[in-house]
Amino acid sequence: MKNNQQRMVWALEVCERSRMRPTPIRQKILEFLADRRVPTSLEVVMREGVQGKCSETTAYRTLMLLKELQIIRQVSFPKKTSYFVLNIPGESSHFLVCQSCREVTELPVSESARELDREISASRGYSQIYHDLEFFGICPACQKQPARARCPNAPLSNPLVSKTQTVTNGVKY
Amino acid sequence: MKNNQQRMVWALEVCERSRMRPTPIRQKILEFLADRRVPTSLEVVMREGVQGKCSETTAYRTLMLLKELQIIRQVSFPKKTSYFVLNIPGESSHFLVCQSCREVTELPVSESARELDREISASRGYSQIYHDLEFFGICPACQKQPARARCPNAPLSNPLVSKTQTVTNGVKY
DNA sequence: ATACTTGCAAAGCCTTTGCAGATCT
DNA sequence: AGATCTGCAAAGGCTTTGCAAGTAT
């Protein structure tokens, strides 16, 4: 697994090979994403990445551009909003999400997981394989909280889409 | 892995334990989902499941209800629309998606993959763990097609969100 | 000059909800 | 009657695009 600086170097190299202009805004967004180890929404890019120094449209178009160049990829969580992560070749991403507090943790990709890609490739003939693996569960802290922990069969859907929930600086989604 | 009939039996049992009324529409939708081995959108439920015999609102609310009862779960693909699959306890779902033709294939869940849940549970203290695992790649047929196969570095984003693409009877998304 | 970027505003599209009528117990 | 369903229509919310102005080569 690459460290954040290596991630940025890789991303810049791919950028240079394209005709994309390295504007300050784009560099800022790229740098921000290279420093994040978890999928990041447009909203967070705006607030924490560029801090309102560009329009949402521009940030959005930058993300789309980076996606076209395959520098980032769109990651899927059961929500309406999209999340993006660096698309480093051969680096699949594994995340652990607490269904109660929404905290997202990055997990290292084990060799056995990488092996899965090769297996699929060999048995099904697919090329350019990567995978997304997301674990969902209840974190230790939330298990101790009475509200959610004591009713494990309570509907999860409402808390999951809670409108009052704010995306904090932490790695939540 | 359960067969389709066993899936339906399981789903009906969970339904009976709730105060939900087993209306014809709901049974129809449940039956349809039990017969699908891949995540299914509201649109497909409308067209193929109930064939327009109820409003989109009702189908939508049925899906939300089933989700609250944890009979189905919302699965995530990098698209705006939501997809749903039966949430059979202990059955995580693995899918293989062709990024070119969008065909979705269900993959069996290996014992080693199940083991992952236990590992996470043990090492991180999370409870009620399940996971979603999606593989993305280019299927053999598409590799042979010149248009996409010959430019493996072509932007994937546009084809992925193509507006002219129609969801067929096959398992595409 | 020409091509690329940016921002505003508007349009799109899927999701979600209010409310009244229909249905079941 | 009382509690549930259903459908229409409208509201929401994130995503996407048209167009004109700004910026770099």
Coordinates of N, CA, C and O (backbone and C1' of nucleotides) in Angstrom, one line a residue, chain C residues 2-15:
Chain C
dT2 P -8.9 31.6 -34.4 O5' -8.5 30.6 -33.2 C5' -7.2 30.0 -33.2 C4' -7.2 29.0 -32.1 C3' -8.5 28.2 -31.9 O3' -8.2 26.8 -31.7 C1' -7.8 29.2 -29.9
dA3 P -9.4 25.8 -31.5 O5' -9.0 25.3 -30.0 C5' -7.7 25.0 -29.6 C4' -7.6 24.8 -28.1 C3' -8.7 24.0 -27.6 O3' -8.2 23.0 -26.6 C1' -8.7 26.0 -26.5
dC4 P -9.1 22.0 -25.9 O5' -9.0 22.5 -24.4 C5' -7.8 22.9 -23.9 C4' -8.0 23.6 -22.6 C3' -8.9 23.0 -21.6 O3' -8.3 23.1 -20.3 C1' -9.6 25.2 -21.9
dT5 P -8.8 22.2 -19.1 O5' -9.0 23.3 -18.0 C5' -9.6 24.5 -18.3 C4' -9.7 25.5 -17.1 C3' -10.6 24.9 -16.0 O3' -10.2 25.6 -14.8 C1' -11.8 26.5 -17.1
dT6 P -10.8 25.2 -13.4 O5' -12.0 26.2 -13.2 C5' -11.7 27.6 -13.1 C4' -13.0 28.4 -13.1 C3' -14.1 27.9 -12.1 O3' -14.3 28.9 -11.1 C1' -15.0 28.4 -14.2
dG7 P -15.2 28.6 -9.8 O5' -16.6 29.3 -10.3 C5' -16.6 30.6 -10.7 C4' -18.0 31.1 -11.1 C3' -19.1 30.6 -10.1 O3' -20.0 31.7 -9.8 C1' -19.6 29.9 -12.3
dC8 P -21.0 31.6 -8.6 O5' -22.3 31.8 -9.4 C5' -22.4 32.8 -10.4 C4' -23.6 32.6 -11.3 C3' -24.9 32.2 -10.5 O3' -25.9 33.1 -10.8 C1' -24.5 30.7 -12.4
dA9 P -27.3 33.0 -10.0 O5' -28.2 32.2 -11.1 C5' -28.0 32.5 -12.5 C4' -28.8 31.5 -13.3 C3' -30.1 31.0 -12.7 O3' -31.1 31.0 -13.6 C1' -28.7 29.2 -13.2
dA10 P -32.6 30.6 -13.2 O5' -32.8 29.2 -14.1 C5' -32.2 29.2 -15.4 C4' -32.2 27.8 -15.9 C3' -33.5 27.0 -15.6 O3' -33.9 26.3 -16.7 C1' -31.7 25.8 -14.8
dA11 P -35.4 25.6 -16.7 O5' -35.0 24.1 -17.2 C5' -33.9 23.9 -18.0 C4' -33.3 22.5 -17.9 C3' -34.4 21.5 -17.8 O3' -34.1 20.4 -18.7 C1' -32.9 21.2 -16.0
dG12 P -35.2 19.3 -19.0 O5' -34.5 18.0 -18.4 C5' -33.5 18.1 -17.4 C4' -32.9 16.8 -17.1 C3' -33.9 15.6 -17.0 O3' -33.2 14.4 -17.4 C1' -33.0 16.2 -14.9
dC13 P -34.0 13.1 -17.6 O5' -33.8 12.4 -16.2 C5' -32.5 12.3 -15.6 C4' -32.6 11.7 -14.3 C3' -33.7 10.7 -14.1 O3' -33.2 9.5 -13.5 C1' -33.8 12.3 -12.4
dC14 P -34.1 8.2 -13.5 O5' -34.1 7.8 -12.0 C5' -32.9 7.6 -11.3 C4' -33.1 7.9 -9.9 C3' -34.0 7.0 -9.1 O3' -33.4 6.5 -8.0 C1' -34.5 9.3 -8.7
dT15 P -34.2 5.6 -6.9 O5' -34.6 6.7 -5.8 C5' -33.6 7.5 -5.3 C4' -34.2 8.4 -4.2 C3' -35.0 7.7 -3.1 O3' -34.6 8.2 -1.8 C1' -36.2 9.4 -4.0

